[in-house]
PDB file of C-alpha atoms in Angstrom:
ATOM      1  CA  MET A   1     -17.257  37.749 -35.655  1.00 56.00           C
ATOM      2  CA  LEU A   2     -19.737  37.443 -32.788  1.00 59.00           C
ATOM      3  CA  ARG A   3     -18.612  33.864 -32.147  1.00 66.00           C
ATOM      4  CA  TRP A   4     -15.007  34.926 -31.580  1.00 77.00           C
ATOM      5  CA  ARG A   5     -16.091  37.774 -29.321  1.00 82.00           C
ATOM      6  CA  ALA A   6     -18.093  35.298 -27.245  1.00 78.00           C
ATOM      7  CA  LEU A   7     -15.069  33.007 -26.943  1.00 76.00           C
ATOM      8  CA  TRP A   8     -12.837  35.904 -25.934  1.00 83.00           C
ATOM      9  CA  LEU A   9     -15.426  36.953 -23.346  1.00 83.00           C
ATOM     10  CA  LEU A  10     -15.502  33.400 -22.020  1.00 80.00           C
ATOM     11  CA  ALA A  11     -11.703  33.261 -21.789  1.00 78.00           C
ATOM     12  CA  ALA A  12     -11.653  36.697 -20.116  1.00 84.00           C
ATOM     13  CA  CYS A  13     -14.142  35.498 -17.471  1.00 84.00           C
ATOM     14  CA  ILE A  14     -11.982  32.479 -16.731  1.00 81.00           C
ATOM     15  CA  LEU A  15      -8.793  34.525 -16.565  1.00 81.00           C
ATOM     16  CA  ALA A  16     -10.474  37.121 -14.327  1.00 86.00           C
ATOM     17  CA  PHE A  17     -11.571  34.338 -11.991  1.00 84.00           C
ATOM     18  CA  PHE A  18      -8.017  33.001 -11.786  1.00 83.00           C
ATOM     19  CA  TRP A  19      -6.173  36.329 -11.754  1.00 81.00           C
ATOM     20  CA  ARG A  20      -4.285  35.594  -8.541  1.00 78.00           C
ATOM     21  CA  PRO A  21      -2.521  32.383  -9.682  1.00 75.00           C
ATOM     22  CA  ILE A  22      -1.781  33.960 -13.051  1.00 74.00           C
ATOM     23  CA  CYS A  23      -0.209  37.045 -11.453  1.00 76.00           C
ATOM     24  CA  GLY A  24       2.259  35.202  -9.266  1.00 72.00           C
ATOM     25  CA  GLY A  25       0.124  33.489  -6.629  1.00 71.00           C
ATOM     26  CA  THR A  26      -0.368  29.774  -6.622  1.00 71.00           C
ATOM     27  CA  PHE A  27      -2.874  27.001  -6.255  1.00 68.00           C
ATOM     28  CA  TYR A  28      -1.876  25.663  -2.876  1.00 65.00           C
ATOM     29  CA  PHE A  29      -4.356  23.333  -1.282  1.00 68.00           C
ATOM     30  CA  ARG A  30      -4.721  19.725  -0.277  1.00 70.00           C
ATOM     31  CA  ASP A  31      -3.783  17.031  -2.761  1.00 73.00           C
ATOM     32  CA  LEU A  32      -2.795  19.413  -5.509  1.00 76.00           C
ATOM     33  CA  TYR A  33       0.379  20.479  -3.788  1.00 72.00           C
ATOM     34  CA  LEU A  34       1.076  17.308  -1.841  1.00 72.00           C
ATOM     35  CA  LEU A  35       0.561  14.764  -4.628  1.00 77.00           C
ATOM     36  CA  PHE A  36       0.964  16.491  -7.962  1.00 81.00           C
ATOM     37  CA  TYR A  37       3.395  19.403  -7.775  1.00 81.00           C
ATOM     38  CA  GLY A  38       6.408  17.321  -6.745  1.00 82.00           C
ATOM     39  CA  LYS A  39       5.663  14.766  -9.454  1.00 85.00           C
ATOM     40  CA  LYS A  40       5.536  17.466 -12.112  1.00 85.00           C
ATOM     41  CA  LEU A  41       8.867  18.838 -10.894  1.00 86.00           C
ATOM     42  CA  MET A  42      10.392  15.374 -11.031  1.00 88.00           C
ATOM     43  CA  LEU A  43       9.030  14.800 -14.538  1.00 87.00           C
ATOM     44  CA  ALA A  44      10.285  18.171 -15.798  1.00 87.00           C
ATOM     45  CA  GLU A  45      13.749  17.594 -14.356  1.00 88.00           C
ATOM     46  CA  ALA A  46      13.970  14.159 -15.944  1.00 88.00           C
ATOM     47  CA  LEU A  47      12.803  15.463 -19.323  1.00 84.00           C
ATOM     48  CA  ARG A  48      15.368  18.264 -19.176  1.00 85.00           C
ATOM     49  CA  HIS A  49      18.032  15.590 -18.858  1.00 89.00           C
ATOM     50  CA  GLY A  50      16.562  13.669 -21.791  1.00 87.00           C
ATOM     51  CA  VAL A  51      15.153  10.696 -19.893  1.00 88.00           C
ATOM     52  CA  ILE A  52      11.679   9.425 -19.159  1.00 85.00           C
ATOM     53  CA  PRO A  53      11.344   8.705 -15.457  1.00 86.00           C
ATOM     54  CA  LEU A  54      10.449   5.069 -15.006  1.00 87.00           C
ATOM     55  CA  TRP A  55      10.771   4.842 -11.227  1.00 87.00           C
ATOM     56  CA  ASP A  56       9.602   7.148  -8.457  1.00 83.00           C
ATOM     57  CA  PRO A  57      11.836   6.638  -5.415  1.00 82.00           C
ATOM     58  CA  GLN A  58      10.035   9.280  -3.331  1.00 77.00           C
ATOM     59  CA  ARG A  59       6.674   7.644  -2.811  1.00 75.00           C
ATOM     60  CA  HIS A  60       5.827   4.497  -0.835  1.00 77.00           C
ATOM     61  CA  GLY A  61       9.427   3.317  -0.815  1.00 79.00           C
ATOM     62  CA  GLY A  62       9.489   3.419  -4.610  1.00 82.00           C
ATOM     63  CA  GLN A  63       6.955   2.693  -7.314  1.00 83.00           C
ATOM     64  CA  PRO A  64       6.758   2.808 -11.104  1.00 86.00           C
ATOM     65  CA  PHE A  65       6.403   6.403 -12.261  1.00 86.00           C
ATOM     66  CA  LEU A  66       4.611   5.807 -15.557  1.00 84.00           C
ATOM     67  CA  ALA A  67       2.121   3.343 -14.087  1.00 79.00           C
ATOM     68  CA  GLU A  68       0.841   5.881 -11.556  1.00 79.00           C
ATOM     69  CA  PRO A  69      -2.245   7.557 -13.095  1.00 77.00           C
ATOM     70  CA  ASN A  70      -1.768  10.662 -10.958  1.00 77.00           C
ATOM     71  CA  ASN A  71       1.455  11.482 -12.793  1.00 81.00           C
ATOM     72  CA  SER A  72      -0.109  11.756 -16.269  1.00 83.00           C
ATOM     73  CA  ALA A  73       3.388  11.700 -17.687  1.00 83.00           C
ATOM     74  CA  PHE A  74       2.372  11.829 -21.344  1.00 86.00           C
ATOM     75  CA  TYR A  75      -0.176  14.644 -21.064  1.00 88.00           C
ATOM     76  CA  PRO A  76       0.797  17.242 -23.697  1.00 90.00           C
ATOM     77  CA  PHE A  77       0.629  20.237 -21.368  1.00 90.00           C
ATOM     78  CA  ASN A  78       3.516  18.793 -19.361  1.00 88.00           C
ATOM     79  CA  LEU A  79       5.703  20.458 -21.973  1.00 89.00           C
ATOM     80  CA  LEU A  80       4.910  23.733 -20.205  1.00 91.00           C
ATOM     81  CA  PHE A  81       7.267  22.589 -17.458  1.00 87.00           C
ATOM     82  CA  LEU A  82      10.117  22.615 -19.954  1.00 87.00           C
ATOM     83  CA  LEU A  83       9.295  26.103 -21.203  1.00 90.00           C
ATOM     84  CA  LEU A  84       8.275  27.986 -18.057  1.00 89.00           C
ATOM     85  CA  PRO A  85       9.408  28.129 -14.441  1.00 88.00           C
ATOM     86  CA  ALA A  86       7.883  25.271 -12.472  1.00 83.00           C
ATOM     87  CA  LEU A  87       5.331  27.213 -10.429  1.00 83.00           C
ATOM     88  CA  THR A  88       4.222  29.273 -13.418  1.00 85.00           C
ATOM     89  CA  ALA A  89       3.860  26.137 -15.548  1.00 86.00           C
ATOM     90  CA  PHE A  90       1.846  24.459 -12.793  1.00 85.00           C
ATOM     91  CA  ASN A  91      -0.556  27.402 -12.561  1.00 85.00           C
ATOM     92  CA  VAL A  92      -0.844  27.863 -16.327  1.00 87.00           C
ATOM     93  CA  ASN A  93      -1.529  24.142 -16.743  1.00 88.00           C
ATOM     94  CA  ILE A  94      -4.477  24.320 -14.354  1.00 86.00           C
ATOM     95  CA  VAL A  95      -5.910  27.546 -15.783  1.00 88.00           C
ATOM     96  CA  LEU A  96      -5.611  26.180 -19.336  1.00 90.00           C
ATOM     97  CA  GLN A  97      -7.744  23.218 -18.305  1.00 91.00           C
ATOM     98  CA  PHE A  98     -10.525  25.619 -17.312  1.00 90.00           C
ATOM     99  CA  VAL A  99     -10.158  27.590 -20.540  1.00 89.00           C
ATOM    100  CA  LEU A 100     -10.449  24.358 -22.522  1.00 91.00           C
ATOM    101  CA  CYS A 101     -13.528  23.391 -20.492  1.00 91.00           C
ATOM    102  CA  GLY A 102     -15.234  26.594 -21.561  1.00 90.00           C
ATOM    103  CA  VAL A 103     -14.156  26.424 -25.192  1.00 89.00           C
ATOM    104  CA  PHE A 104     -15.092  22.776 -25.730  1.00 92.00           C
ATOM    105  CA  ALA A 105     -18.442  23.145 -23.939  1.00 92.00           C
ATOM    106  CA  TYR A 106     -19.122  26.210 -26.080  1.00 90.00           C
ATOM    107  CA  PHE A 107     -18.394  24.262 -29.272  1.00 88.00           C
ATOM    108  CA  LEU A 108     -20.565  21.362 -28.112  1.00 90.00           C
ATOM    109  CA  ALA A 109     -23.443  23.745 -27.472  1.00 91.00           C
ATOM    110  CA  ARG A 110     -22.938  25.308 -30.909  1.00 87.00           C
ATOM    111  CA  ALA A 111     -22.837  21.843 -32.515  1.00 86.00           C
ATOM    112  CA  LEU A 112     -26.151  21.059 -30.828  1.00 86.00           C
ATOM    113  CA  GLY A 113     -27.646  24.162 -32.437  1.00 86.00           C
ATOM    114  CA  LEU A 114     -27.621  26.737 -29.643  1.00 88.00           C
ATOM    115  CA  PRO A 115     -27.086  30.371 -30.617  1.00 90.00           C
ATOM    116  CA  THR A 116     -23.873  32.132 -29.649  1.00 86.00           C
ATOM    117  CA  SER A 117     -24.960  33.722 -26.357  1.00 85.00           C
ATOM    118  CA  PRO A 118     -26.535  30.595 -24.813  1.00 89.00           C
ATOM    119  CA  ALA A 119     -23.543  28.576 -25.979  1.00 89.00           C
ATOM    120  CA  CYS A 120     -21.264  31.031 -24.182  1.00 87.00           C
ATOM    121  CA  VAL A 121     -23.380  30.671 -21.038  1.00 89.00           C
ATOM    122  CA  SER A 122     -23.183  26.890 -21.260  1.00 91.00           C
ATOM    123  CA  GLY A 123     -19.397  27.154 -21.603  1.00 90.00           C
ATOM    124  CA  ARG A 124     -19.230  29.269 -18.458  1.00 90.00           C
ATOM    125  CA  ALA A 125     -21.619  26.947 -16.606  1.00 93.00           C
ATOM    126  CA  TYR A 126     -19.529  23.916 -17.492  1.00 93.00           C
ATOM    127  CA  THR A 127     -16.301  25.662 -16.571  1.00 90.00           C
ATOM    128  CA  PHE A 128     -17.465  26.889 -13.201  1.00 90.00           C
ATOM    129  CA  SER A 129     -19.561  23.884 -12.267  1.00 90.00           C
ATOM    130  CA  GLY A 130     -19.082  22.474  -8.814  1.00 87.00           C
ATOM    131  CA  TYR A 131     -17.522  19.302 -10.139  1.00 86.00           C
ATOM    132  CA  GLY A 132     -15.034  21.183 -12.300  1.00 83.00           C
ATOM    133  CA  LEU A 133     -13.933  23.533  -9.547  1.00 84.00           C
ATOM    134  CA  ALA A 134     -13.739  20.729  -6.988  1.00 82.00           C
ATOM    135  CA  SER A 135     -11.653  18.567  -9.279  1.00 81.00           C
ATOM    136  CA  ALA A 136      -9.057  21.306  -9.666  1.00 79.00           C
ATOM    137  CA  LEU A 137      -7.281  19.859  -6.652  1.00 79.00           C
ATOM    138  CA  LEU A 138      -7.053  16.457  -8.337  1.00 81.00           C
ATOM    139  CA  LEU A 139      -4.994  17.272 -11.392  1.00 82.00           C
ATOM    140  CA  ASN A 140      -5.554  13.957 -13.166  1.00 82.00           C
ATOM    141  CA  LEU A 141      -9.332  14.525 -13.065  1.00 85.00           C
ATOM    142  CA  MET A 142      -8.966  18.156 -14.050  1.00 86.00           C
ATOM    143  CA  GLN A 143      -6.969  17.163 -17.098  1.00 88.00           C
ATOM    144  CA  ALA A 144      -9.779  14.856 -18.232  1.00 89.00           C
ATOM    145  CA  ILE A 145     -12.751  17.181 -17.755  1.00 92.00           C
ATOM    146  CA  PRO A 146     -12.072  19.549 -20.697  1.00 91.00           C
ATOM    147  CA  TRP A 147     -12.022  16.683 -23.172  1.00 90.00           C
ATOM    148  CA  LEU A 148     -15.478  15.322 -22.253  1.00 91.00           C
ATOM    149  CA  PRO A 149     -17.546  17.690 -24.457  1.00 90.00           C
ATOM    150  CA  ALA A 150     -15.106  17.550 -27.398  1.00 85.00           C
ATOM    151  CA  PRO A 151     -15.990  14.114 -28.892  1.00 84.00           C
ATOM    152  CA  PRO A 152     -19.788  14.519 -28.837  1.00 83.00           C
ATOM    153  CA  GLY A 153     -19.467  17.981 -30.367  1.00 76.00           C
ATOM    154  CA  SER A 154     -17.168  16.856 -33.129  1.00 76.00           C
ATOM    155  CA  VAL A 155     -19.235  13.748 -33.911  1.00 76.00           C
ATOM    156  CA  HIS A 156     -22.604  15.483 -33.771  1.00 69.00           C
ATOM    157  CA  ARG A 157     -21.713  18.265 -36.225  1.00 63.00           C
ATOM    158  CA  PRO A 158     -21.435  16.100 -39.394  1.00 65.00           C
ATOM    159  CA  PHE A 159     -24.702  14.318 -38.596  1.00 65.00           C
ATOM    160  CA  ARG A 160     -26.488  17.614 -37.982  1.00 62.00           C
ATOM    161  CA  ARG A 161     -25.414  19.006 -41.340  1.00 60.00           C
ATOM    162  CA  GLY A 162     -26.894  16.021 -43.135  1.00 58.00           C
ATOM    163  CA  SER A 163     -23.696  14.562 -44.472  1.00 55.00           C
ATOM    164  CA  ASN A 164     -23.584  11.022 -45.799  1.00 54.00           C
ATOM    165  CA  LEU A 165     -21.719   9.754 -42.722  1.00 49.00           C
ATOM    166  CA  ARG A 166     -24.942   8.438 -41.190  1.00 48.00           C
ATOM    167  CA  PRO A 167     -24.946   4.751 -40.248  1.00 47.00           C
TER     168      PRO A 167
END
């Protein structure tokens, strides 16, 4: 029970930090708007018409869309752009990355044996670290950061419990 309360507290801290974009504002700064927002709109429009965009005619006189790492065309949260209005989906996508940062860092800390409260603090520290907040304007980096603590946490847990998976 305490573990779930700690996770809800962690999610509430993240949502309180990002209350303005969630309540109708937007993330509007530097590369985030100039490089990523238009690409997400183009991807969502193409997916609504049932096609995968292969070519991007808007950038550098044309370039392959799927080969551009900034587009992250197959990232699962791009489905938000089919379900929500574009600006809302863009904001929710970014805030969800921070929520996942906190949750996965919390589970890694728990897998390493930390009690609930310190694990919650480590989740908040990872979420609001300088690197995490600075990479929010580079969406391709922000979409990678939450997944960094997940593999070590999931691999470490069976070894810690003394299962017979040891090499």
